[in-house]
PDB file of C-alpha atoms and ligand atoms in Angstrom:
ATOM      1  CA  MET T 171     -17.592  -9.589  19.201  1.00 55.00           C
ATOM      2  CA  PRO T 172     -14.578 -10.688  21.337  1.00 61.00           C
ATOM      3  CA  ALA T 173     -13.557  -8.064  23.877  1.00 60.00           C
ATOM      4  CA  ASN T 174     -10.214  -7.472  22.181  1.00 63.00           C
ATOM      5  CA  GLU T 175     -11.828  -6.641  18.825  1.00 75.00           C
ATOM      6  CA  GLU T 176     -13.180  -3.173  18.190  1.00 91.00           C
ATOM      7  CA  ILE T 177     -14.030  -0.881  15.327  1.00 97.00           C
ATOM      8  CA  GLN T 178     -10.849   1.017  14.565  1.00 98.00           C
ATOM      9  CA  GLN T 179      -9.507   3.441  12.010  1.00 98.00           C
ATOM     10  CA  THR T 180      -6.069   2.964  10.509  1.00 98.00           C
ATOM     11  CA  PHE T 181      -3.781   4.983   8.282  1.00 98.00           C
ATOM     12  CA  ILE T 182      -2.466   3.242   5.171  1.00 99.00           C
ATOM     13  CA  MET T 183      -0.022   4.909   2.809  1.00 99.00           C
ATOM     14  CA  LEU T 184       0.734   3.556  -0.644  1.00 99.00           C
ATOM     15  CA  LYS T 185       4.338   4.587  -1.206  1.00 99.00           C
ATOM     16  CA  PRO T 186       5.708   6.001  -4.497  1.00 99.00           C
ATOM     17  CA  ASP T 187       6.610   2.577  -5.937  1.00 99.00           C
ATOM     18  CA  ALA T 188       2.924   1.595  -5.771  1.00 99.00           C
ATOM     19  CA  ILE T 189       2.045   4.433  -8.164  1.00 99.00           C
ATOM     20  CA  GLU T 190       5.175   3.993 -10.309  1.00 98.00           C
ATOM     21  CA  ARG T 191       4.510   0.285 -10.804  1.00 99.00           C
ATOM     22  CA  GLY T 192       0.766   0.623 -11.411  1.00 99.00           C
ATOM     23  CA  LEU T 193      -0.151  -1.334  -8.285  1.00 99.00           C
ATOM     24  CA  VAL T 194      -2.554   1.127  -6.627  1.00 99.00           C
ATOM     25  CA  GLY T 195      -5.715  -0.706  -7.726  1.00 98.00           C
ATOM     26  CA  GLU T 196      -4.334  -4.100  -6.732  1.00 98.00           C
ATOM     27  CA  ILE T 197      -3.304  -2.901  -3.274  1.00 99.00           C
ATOM     28  CA  ILE T 198      -6.542  -0.985  -2.542  1.00 99.00           C
ATOM     29  CA  SER T 199      -8.470  -4.054  -3.657  1.00 99.00           C
ATOM     30  CA  ARG T 200      -6.669  -6.271  -1.137  1.00 98.00           C
ATOM     31  CA  PHE T 201      -7.752  -4.030   1.755  1.00 99.00           C
ATOM     32  CA  GLU T 202     -11.335  -4.037   0.418  1.00 98.00           C
ATOM     33  CA  GLN T 203     -11.295  -7.826   0.129  1.00 98.00           C
ATOM     34  CA  VAL T 204     -10.613  -8.259   3.865  1.00 98.00           C
ATOM     35  CA  GLY T 205     -13.676  -6.157   4.643  1.00 98.00           C
ATOM     36  CA  LEU T 206     -12.094  -2.813   5.493  1.00 98.00           C
ATOM     37  CA  LYS T 207     -14.015   0.289   4.466  1.00 98.00           C
ATOM     38  CA  LEU T 208     -12.257   3.151   2.689  1.00 98.00           C
ATOM     39  CA  LEU T 209     -13.039   6.451   4.432  1.00 98.00           C
ATOM     40  CA  ARG T 210     -10.633   8.817   2.743  1.00 98.00           C
ATOM     41  CA  MET T 211      -8.051   8.752  -0.063  1.00 98.00           C
ATOM     42  CA  GLU T 212      -5.748  11.471  -1.355  1.00 98.00           C
ATOM     43  CA  THR T 213      -2.715  11.544  -3.623  1.00 98.00           C
ATOM     44  CA  LYS T 214      -0.027  13.796  -2.154  1.00 97.00           C
ATOM     45  CA  LYS T 215       3.617  14.762  -2.580  1.00 98.00           C
ATOM     46  CA  LEU T 216       5.110  14.657   0.920  1.00 98.00           C
ATOM     47  CA  SER T 217       7.209  17.417   2.454  1.00 97.00           C
ATOM     48  CA  LYS T 218      10.314  16.512   4.444  1.00 97.00           C
ATOM     49  CA  GLU T 219       8.509  17.882   7.523  1.00 97.00           C
ATOM     50  CA  THR T 220       5.590  15.464   7.082  1.00 98.00           C
ATOM     51  CA  VAL T 221       8.047  12.584   6.584  1.00 98.00           C
ATOM     52  CA  ALA T 222      10.045  13.588   9.668  1.00 98.00           C
ATOM     53  CA  ARG T 223       6.883  13.577  11.813  1.00 98.00           C
ATOM     54  CA  HIS T 224       5.634  10.313  10.309  1.00 98.00           C
ATOM     55  CA  TYR T 225       8.938   8.469  10.785  1.00 98.00           C
ATOM     56  CA  LYS T 226      10.151  10.326  13.905  1.00 97.00           C
ATOM     57  CA  SER T 227      11.083   7.082  15.688  1.00 97.00           C
ATOM     58  CA  LEU T 228      13.376   6.159  12.771  1.00 98.00           C
ATOM     59  CA  MET T 229      15.177   9.467  12.263  1.00 97.00           C
ATOM     60  CA  GLN T 230      18.370   8.249  13.942  1.00 98.00           C
ATOM     61  CA  LYS T 231      18.524   5.037  11.909  1.00 98.00           C
ATOM     62  CA  PRO T 232      21.266   4.738   9.288  1.00 98.00           C
ATOM     63  CA  PHE T 233      18.658   4.004   6.610  1.00 98.00           C
ATOM     64  CA  PHE T 234      16.601   7.161   7.278  1.00 98.00           C
ATOM     65  CA  PRO T 235      18.114   9.256   4.412  1.00 98.00           C
ATOM     66  CA  LYS T 236      17.321   6.473   1.940  1.00 98.00           C
ATOM     67  CA  LEU T 237      13.798   6.148   3.348  1.00 98.00           C
ATOM     68  CA  GLU T 238      13.242   9.911   3.122  1.00 98.00           C
ATOM     69  CA  ALA T 239      14.479  10.014  -0.507  1.00 98.00           C
ATOM     70  CA  TYR T 240      12.183   7.087  -1.375  1.00 99.00           C
ATOM     71  CA  VAL T 241       8.957   8.441   0.097  1.00 98.00           C
ATOM     72  CA  THR T 242       9.523  11.939  -1.331  1.00 98.00           C
ATOM     73  CA  ARG T 243      10.588  10.953  -4.863  1.00 98.00           C
ATOM     74  CA  GLY T 244       7.006  10.858  -6.128  1.00 98.00           C
ATOM     75  CA  ALA T 245       3.450  11.088  -4.891  1.00 98.00           C
ATOM     76  CA  VAL T 246       1.967   8.718  -2.313  1.00 99.00           C
ATOM     77  CA  VAL T 247      -1.673   7.682  -1.826  1.00 99.00           C
ATOM     78  CA  ALA T 248      -2.684   8.507   1.756  1.00 98.00           C
ATOM     79  CA  THR T 249      -5.763   6.622   2.944  1.00 98.00           C
ATOM     80  CA  ILE T 250      -7.890   6.076   6.052  1.00 98.00           C
ATOM     81  CA  TRP T 251      -9.704   2.756   6.553  1.00 99.00           C
ATOM     82  CA  GLN T 252     -12.213   1.570   9.128  1.00 98.00           C
ATOM     83  CA  GLY T 253     -13.224  -1.851  10.314  1.00 98.00           C
ATOM     84  CA  ARG T 254     -13.231  -4.413  13.067  1.00 98.00           C
ATOM     85  CA  ASP T 255      -9.689  -4.782  14.404  1.00 98.00           C
ATOM     86  CA  ALA T 256      -8.575  -2.714  11.386  1.00 98.00           C
ATOM     87  CA  ILE T 257      -5.017  -2.077  12.604  1.00 98.00           C
ATOM     88  CA  LYS T 258      -4.141  -5.745  13.065  1.00 98.00           C
ATOM     89  CA  VAL T 259      -6.031  -6.874   9.956  1.00 98.00           C
ATOM     90  CA  ALA T 260      -4.211  -4.333   7.793  1.00 98.00           C
ATOM     91  CA  ARG T 261      -0.752  -5.131   9.229  1.00 98.00           C
ATOM     92  CA  LYS T 262      -1.384  -8.823   8.617  1.00 98.00           C
ATOM     93  CA  ILE T 263      -2.124  -8.446   4.910  1.00 98.00           C
ATOM     94  CA  VAL T 264       0.719  -5.931   4.492  1.00 99.00           C
ATOM     95  CA  GLY T 265       3.255  -8.515   5.718  1.00 98.00           C
ATOM     96  CA  ALA T 266       6.748  -8.250   7.180  1.00 98.00           C
ATOM     97  CA  THR T 267       8.895  -5.186   6.492  1.00 98.00           C
ATOM     98  CA  ASP T 268      11.365  -7.132   4.306  1.00 98.00           C
ATOM     99  CA  PRO T 269       9.510  -8.577   1.285  1.00 98.00           C
ATOM    100  CA  ALA T 270      11.978 -11.479   1.200  1.00 98.00           C
ATOM    101  CA  LEU T 271      10.755 -12.503   4.667  1.00 98.00           C
ATOM    102  CA  ALA T 272       7.090 -11.596   4.188  1.00 98.00           C
ATOM    103  CA  GLU T 273       4.704 -14.504   3.692  1.00 98.00           C
ATOM    104  CA  LYS T 274       3.257 -15.269   0.275  1.00 98.00           C
ATOM    105  CA  GLY T 275      -0.283 -13.927   0.109  1.00 98.00           C
ATOM    106  CA  THR T 276       0.715 -10.667   1.778  1.00 99.00           C
ATOM    107  CA  ILE T 277       1.113  -7.454  -0.223  1.00 99.00           C
ATOM    108  CA  ARG T 278       4.837  -7.184   0.474  1.00 99.00           C
ATOM    109  CA  GLY T 279       5.443 -10.935   0.115  1.00 98.00           C
ATOM    110  CA  ASP T 280       3.788 -11.024  -3.292  1.00 99.00           C
ATOM    111  CA  LEU T 281       4.752  -7.625  -4.690  1.00 99.00           C
ATOM    112  CA  GLY T 282       7.409  -5.830  -2.595  1.00 98.00           C
ATOM    113  CA  SER T 283      10.854  -5.148  -4.054  1.00 98.00           C
ATOM    114  CA  ASN T 284      13.221  -4.792  -1.082  1.00 98.00           C
ATOM    115  CA  CYS T 285      13.491  -3.730   2.552  1.00 98.00           C
ATOM    116  CA  THR T 286      13.050  -0.065   1.639  1.00 98.00           C
ATOM    117  CA  GLU T 287      10.739  -0.294  -1.374  1.00 98.00           C
ATOM    118  CA  ASN T 288       7.962  -2.345   0.186  1.00 99.00           C
ATOM    119  CA  LEU T 289       4.975  -0.509  -1.298  1.00 99.00           C
ATOM    120  CA  VAL T 290       2.882   0.273   1.751  1.00 98.00           C
ATOM    121  CA  HIS T 291       2.783   1.675   5.283  1.00 99.00           C
ATOM    122  CA  ALA T 292       0.167   0.680   7.860  1.00 99.00           C
ATOM    123  CA  SER T 293      -0.214   2.063  11.405  1.00 98.00           C
ATOM    124  CA  ASP T 294       0.956  -0.299  14.148  1.00 98.00           C
ATOM    125  CA  SER T 295      -1.198   0.922  17.083  1.00 98.00           C
ATOM    126  CA  PRO T 296      -4.288   3.048  17.789  1.00 98.00           C
ATOM    127  CA  GLU T 297      -2.037   5.880  19.029  1.00 98.00           C
ATOM    128  CA  ALA T 298       0.063   5.730  15.848  1.00 98.00           C
ATOM    129  CA  ALA T 299      -3.086   5.677  13.699  1.00 98.00           C
ATOM    130  CA  ARG T 300      -4.434   8.817  15.409  1.00 98.00           C
ATOM    131  CA  SER T 301      -1.188  10.769  15.081  1.00 97.00           C
ATOM    132  CA  GLU T 302      -0.511   9.592  11.512  1.00 98.00           C
ATOM    133  CA  ILE T 303      -4.034  10.553  10.395  1.00 98.00           C
ATOM    134  CA  ALA T 304      -3.593  13.980  12.000  1.00 98.00           C
ATOM    135  CA  ASN T 305      -0.164  14.395  10.373  1.00 98.00           C
ATOM    136  CA  PHE T 306      -1.455  13.652   6.873  1.00 97.00           C
ATOM    137  CA  PHE T 307      -5.015  14.974   6.973  1.00 97.00           C
ATOM    138  CA  GLY T 308      -5.167  17.361   9.927  1.00 93.00           C
ATOM    139  CA  LYS T 309      -7.703  16.769  12.663  1.00 70.00           C
ATOM    140  CA  VAL T 310     -10.565  14.684  11.288  1.00 59.00           C
ATOM    141  CA  ALA T 311     -13.749  13.712  13.038  1.00 49.00           C
TER     142      ALA T 311
HETATM  143  N1  UDP K  70      13.074   0.582   6.140  1.00 81.11           N
HETATM  144  C1  UDP K  70      14.272   0.602   5.436  1.00 81.11           C
HETATM  145  N2  UDP K  70      15.322  -0.174   5.888  1.00 81.11           N
HETATM  146  C2  UDP K  70      15.222  -0.956   6.997  1.00 81.11           C
HETATM  147  C3  UDP K  70      14.016  -0.964   7.722  1.00 81.11           C
HETATM  148  C4  UDP K  70      12.944  -0.181   7.267  1.00 81.11           C
HETATM  149  O1  UDP K  70      14.394   1.321   4.435  1.00 81.11           O
HETATM  150  O2  UDP K  70      16.198  -1.633   7.346  1.00 81.11           O
HETATM  151  C5  UDP K  70      11.930   1.411   5.662  1.00 81.11           C
HETATM  152  C6  UDP K  70      10.823   0.556   5.022  1.00 81.11           C
HETATM  153  O3  UDP K  70      10.275   1.288   3.920  1.00 81.11           O
HETATM  154  C7  UDP K  70       9.848   0.424   6.180  1.00 81.11           C
HETATM  155  C8  UDP K  70       9.969   1.795   6.835  1.00 81.11           C
HETATM  156  O4  UDP K  70      11.362   2.095   6.764  1.00 81.11           O
HETATM  157  O5  UDP K  70       8.542   0.107   5.730  1.00 81.11           O
HETATM  158  C9  UDP K  70       9.492   1.855   8.272  1.00 81.11           C
HETATM  159  O6  UDP K  70      10.196   0.890   9.028  1.00 81.11           O
HETATM  160  P1  UDP K  70       9.437   0.005  10.113  1.00 81.11           P
HETATM  161  O7  UDP K  70      10.478  -0.764  10.864  1.00 81.11           O
HETATM  162  O8  UDP K  70       8.487   0.849  10.889  1.00 81.11           O
HETATM  163  O9  UDP K  70       8.648  -1.059   9.188  1.00 81.11           O
HETATM  164  P2  UDP K  70       7.090  -1.227   8.867  1.00 81.11           P
HETATM  165  O10 UDP K  70       6.328  -0.849  10.103  1.00 81.11           O
HETATM  166  O11 UDP K  70       6.790  -0.356   7.673  1.00 81.11           O
HETATM  167  O12 UDP K  70       6.965  -2.694   8.527  1.00 81.11           O
HETATM  168 MG1   MG K  71       6.480   0.819  11.358  1.00 81.11          MG
END
């Protein structure tokens, strides 16, 4: 295995539009198809406190109120995945934040609606993955 590849865990959240549009199976399947292993999955309604911790770096952005309303308007599917280079692999198949700019073949490029309603969150670093998993699931082994 190349030195820069390691077994990682990552936090993936299917946002409310994934459930509303009946895309949960499709999206979970795409992560399975790239070889990631599902470790944990839970449907949850998020509190504003959980959202504030999850998106703390974005709280000062003008779009934060819209983002908060979006991710709290219905349940999300919070998941933990494991695999080789899992963080990068997951971000790659999720695609760019704006579905209009995301490549075809990515989840957002194929299925996302707009820059807010883009179906899925994926951790962007090992540190983020650890703190996001703790925020949603508490301390897990
Ligand atoms: N977002 C938004 N407007 C923007 C940028 C982002 O509503 O102009 C939302 C969108 O749902 C995005 C989330 O905020 O997925 C987190 O933004 P980030 O820049 O971290 O994008 P991501 O890492 O999800 O691609
Ligand atoms: Mg991000």
